[in-house]
PDB file of C-alpha atoms in Angstrom:
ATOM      1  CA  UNK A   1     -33.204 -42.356  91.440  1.00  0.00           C
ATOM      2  CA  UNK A   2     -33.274 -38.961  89.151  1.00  0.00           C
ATOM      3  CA  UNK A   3     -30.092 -37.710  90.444  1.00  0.00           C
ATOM      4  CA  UNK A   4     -28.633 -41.115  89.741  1.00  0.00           C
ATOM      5  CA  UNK A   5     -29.633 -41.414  86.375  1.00  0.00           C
ATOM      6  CA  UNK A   6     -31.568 -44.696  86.940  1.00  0.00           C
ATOM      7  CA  UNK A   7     -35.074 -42.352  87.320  1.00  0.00           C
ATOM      8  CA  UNK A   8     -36.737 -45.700  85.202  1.00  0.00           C
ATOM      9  CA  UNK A   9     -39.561 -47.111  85.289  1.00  0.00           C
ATOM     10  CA  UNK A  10     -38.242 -50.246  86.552  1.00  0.00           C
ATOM     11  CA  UNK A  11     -36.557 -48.435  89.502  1.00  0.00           C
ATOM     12  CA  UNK A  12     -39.377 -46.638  90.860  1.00  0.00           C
ATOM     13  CA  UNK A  13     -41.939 -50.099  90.147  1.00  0.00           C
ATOM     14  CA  UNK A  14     -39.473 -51.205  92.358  1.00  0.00           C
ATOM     15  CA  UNK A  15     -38.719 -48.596  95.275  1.00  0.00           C
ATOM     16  CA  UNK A  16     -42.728 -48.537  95.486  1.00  0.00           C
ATOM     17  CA  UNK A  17     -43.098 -52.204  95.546  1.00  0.00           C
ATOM     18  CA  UNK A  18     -44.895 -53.140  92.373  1.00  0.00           C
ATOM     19  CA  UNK A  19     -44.783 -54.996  88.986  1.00  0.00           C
ATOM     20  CA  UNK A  20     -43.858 -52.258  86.712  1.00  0.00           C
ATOM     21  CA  UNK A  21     -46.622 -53.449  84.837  1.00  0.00           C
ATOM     22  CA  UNK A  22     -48.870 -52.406  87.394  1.00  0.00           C
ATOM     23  CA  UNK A  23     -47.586 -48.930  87.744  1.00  0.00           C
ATOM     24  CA  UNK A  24     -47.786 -48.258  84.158  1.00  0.00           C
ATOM     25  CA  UNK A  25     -51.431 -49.311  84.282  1.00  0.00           C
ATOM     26  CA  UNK A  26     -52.061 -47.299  87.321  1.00  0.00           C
ATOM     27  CA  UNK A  27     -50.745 -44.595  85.391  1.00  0.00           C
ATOM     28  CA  UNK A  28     -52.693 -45.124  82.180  1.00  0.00           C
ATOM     29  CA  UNK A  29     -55.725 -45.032  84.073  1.00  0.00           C
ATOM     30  CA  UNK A  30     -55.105 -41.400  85.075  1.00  0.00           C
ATOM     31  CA  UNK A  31     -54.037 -40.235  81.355  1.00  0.00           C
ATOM     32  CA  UNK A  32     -50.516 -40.048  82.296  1.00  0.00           C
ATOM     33  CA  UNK A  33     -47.274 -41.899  81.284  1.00  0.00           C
ATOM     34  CA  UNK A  34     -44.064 -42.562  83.212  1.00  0.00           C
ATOM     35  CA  UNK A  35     -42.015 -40.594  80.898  1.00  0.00           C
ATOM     36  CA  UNK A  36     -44.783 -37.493  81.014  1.00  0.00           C
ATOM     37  CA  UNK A  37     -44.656 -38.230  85.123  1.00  0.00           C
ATOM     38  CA  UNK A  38     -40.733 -37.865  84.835  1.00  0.00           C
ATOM     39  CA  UNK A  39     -40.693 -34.536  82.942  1.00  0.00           C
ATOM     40  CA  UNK A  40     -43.415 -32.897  84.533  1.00  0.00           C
ATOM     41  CA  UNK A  41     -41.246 -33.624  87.728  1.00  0.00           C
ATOM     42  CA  UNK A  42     -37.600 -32.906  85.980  1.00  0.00           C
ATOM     43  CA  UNK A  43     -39.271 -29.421  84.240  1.00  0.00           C
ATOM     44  CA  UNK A  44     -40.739 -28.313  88.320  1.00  0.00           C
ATOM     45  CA  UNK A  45     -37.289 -29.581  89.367  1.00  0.00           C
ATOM     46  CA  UNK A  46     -35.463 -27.386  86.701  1.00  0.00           C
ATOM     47  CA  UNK A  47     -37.681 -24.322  87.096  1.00  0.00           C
ATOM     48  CA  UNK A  48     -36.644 -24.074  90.760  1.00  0.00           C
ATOM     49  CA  UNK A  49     -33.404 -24.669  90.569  1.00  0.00           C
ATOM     50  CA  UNK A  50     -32.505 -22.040  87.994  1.00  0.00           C
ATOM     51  CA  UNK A  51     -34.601 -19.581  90.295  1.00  0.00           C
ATOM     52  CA  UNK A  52     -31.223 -20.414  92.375  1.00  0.00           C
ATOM     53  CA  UNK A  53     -28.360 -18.596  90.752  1.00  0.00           C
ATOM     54  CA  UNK A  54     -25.460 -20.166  92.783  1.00  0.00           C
ATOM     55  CA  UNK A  55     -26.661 -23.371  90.656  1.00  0.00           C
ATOM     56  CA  UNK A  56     -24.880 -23.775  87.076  1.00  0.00           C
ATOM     57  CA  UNK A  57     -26.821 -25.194  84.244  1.00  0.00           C
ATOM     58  CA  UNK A  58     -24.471 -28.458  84.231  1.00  0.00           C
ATOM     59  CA  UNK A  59     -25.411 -29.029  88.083  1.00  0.00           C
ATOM     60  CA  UNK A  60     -28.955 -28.628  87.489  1.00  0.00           C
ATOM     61  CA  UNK A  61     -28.799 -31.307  84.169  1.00  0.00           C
ATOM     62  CA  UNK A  62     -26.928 -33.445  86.453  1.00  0.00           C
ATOM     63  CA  UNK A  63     -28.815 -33.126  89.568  1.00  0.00           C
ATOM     64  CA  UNK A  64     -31.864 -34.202  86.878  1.00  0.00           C
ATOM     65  CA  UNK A  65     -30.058 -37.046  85.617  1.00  0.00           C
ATOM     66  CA  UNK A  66     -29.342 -36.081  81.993  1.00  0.00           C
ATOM     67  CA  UNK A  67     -26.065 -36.958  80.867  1.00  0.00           C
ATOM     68  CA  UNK A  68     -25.159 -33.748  80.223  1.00  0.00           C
ATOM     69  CA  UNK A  69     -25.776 -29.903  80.097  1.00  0.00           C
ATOM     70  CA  UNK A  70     -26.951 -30.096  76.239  1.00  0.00           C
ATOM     71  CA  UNK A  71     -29.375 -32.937  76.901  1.00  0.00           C
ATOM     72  CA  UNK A  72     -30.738 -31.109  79.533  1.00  0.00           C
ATOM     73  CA  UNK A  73     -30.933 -27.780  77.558  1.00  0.00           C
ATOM     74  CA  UNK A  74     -32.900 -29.609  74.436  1.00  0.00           C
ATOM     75  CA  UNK A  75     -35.290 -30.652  76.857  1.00  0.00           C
ATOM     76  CA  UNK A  76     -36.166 -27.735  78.901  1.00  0.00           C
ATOM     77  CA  UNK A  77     -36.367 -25.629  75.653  1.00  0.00           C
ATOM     78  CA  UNK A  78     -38.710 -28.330  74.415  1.00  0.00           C
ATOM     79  CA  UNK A  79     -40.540 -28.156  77.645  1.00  0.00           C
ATOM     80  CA  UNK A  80     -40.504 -24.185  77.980  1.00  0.00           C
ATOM     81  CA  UNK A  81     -40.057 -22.871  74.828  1.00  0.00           C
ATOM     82  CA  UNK A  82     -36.637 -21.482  76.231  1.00  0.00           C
ATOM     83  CA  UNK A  83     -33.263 -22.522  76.927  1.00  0.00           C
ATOM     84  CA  UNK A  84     -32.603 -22.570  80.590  1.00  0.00           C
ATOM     85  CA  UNK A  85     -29.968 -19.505  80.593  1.00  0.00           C
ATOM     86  CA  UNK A  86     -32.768 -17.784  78.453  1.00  0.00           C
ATOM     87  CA  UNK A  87     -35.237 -18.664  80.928  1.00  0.00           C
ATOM     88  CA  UNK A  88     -33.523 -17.430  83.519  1.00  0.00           C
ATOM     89  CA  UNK A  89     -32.692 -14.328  82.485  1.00  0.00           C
ATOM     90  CA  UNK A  90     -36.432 -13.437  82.000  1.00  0.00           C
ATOM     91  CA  UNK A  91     -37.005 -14.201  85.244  1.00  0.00           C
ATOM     92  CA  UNK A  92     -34.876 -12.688  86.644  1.00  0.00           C
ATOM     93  CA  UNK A  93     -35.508  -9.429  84.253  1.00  0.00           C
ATOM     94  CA  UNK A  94     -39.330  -9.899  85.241  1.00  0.00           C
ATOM     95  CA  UNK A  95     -39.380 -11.142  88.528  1.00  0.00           C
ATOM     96  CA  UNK A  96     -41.578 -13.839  87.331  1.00  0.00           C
ATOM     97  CA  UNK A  97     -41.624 -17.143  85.460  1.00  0.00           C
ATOM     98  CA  UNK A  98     -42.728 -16.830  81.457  1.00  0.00           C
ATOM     99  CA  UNK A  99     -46.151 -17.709  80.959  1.00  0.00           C
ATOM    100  CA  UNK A 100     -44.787 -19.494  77.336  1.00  0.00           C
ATOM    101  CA  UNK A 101     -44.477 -23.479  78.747  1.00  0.00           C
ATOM    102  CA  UNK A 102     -45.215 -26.333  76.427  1.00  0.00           C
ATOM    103  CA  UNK A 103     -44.461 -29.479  78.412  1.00  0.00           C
ATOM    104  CA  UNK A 104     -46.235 -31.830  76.153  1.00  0.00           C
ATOM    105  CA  UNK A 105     -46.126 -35.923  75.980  1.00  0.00           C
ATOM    106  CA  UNK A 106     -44.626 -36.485  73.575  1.00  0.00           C
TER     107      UNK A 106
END
């Protein structure tokens, strides 16, 4: 559903077999939000994926679903605090990920 673009609520209600209703309830009860669920899996997604330098930045934003490379930058900087080629480059400088990450739900 992510790589599709259709990563909705409505589509994964549906793939799991409930009221989407019922999933955002189930959700609410454990603090969380579909949206929050959906970045927190799109930002572990991204982080991986740029750890793979054959990938471009435009495959990984599409592989996510965003509509295009900027979208996707705007939100991993929101989420990191970096833009992905920035991100990646201190990786790969420090042969570890940046402790800076401020994935919040907004």
């Amino acid at each position: 559903a992510m790589r599709s673009g259709k990563a909705s609520s409505e589509t994964v209600a549906a793939l799991l077999g409930l009221p989407v209703r019922t999933l955002s309830r189930n959700l609410e009860r454990q603090g969380l939000s579909f949206q929050r669920m959906l970045d927190e899996v799109r930002y572990r997604n991204a982080k991986r994926m740029l750890n793979d330098l054959t990938m471009g930045v435009a495959q990984i934003a599409e592989f996510l679903g965003y509509k295009d490379a900027a979208s996707f930058t705007r939100a991993f900087r929101r989420w990191s605090g970096a833009t992905p080629s920035a991100w990646r480059q201190g990786v790969a400088a420090s042969g570890h990920e940046p402790s800076r990450e401020v994935l919040r739900g907004d």
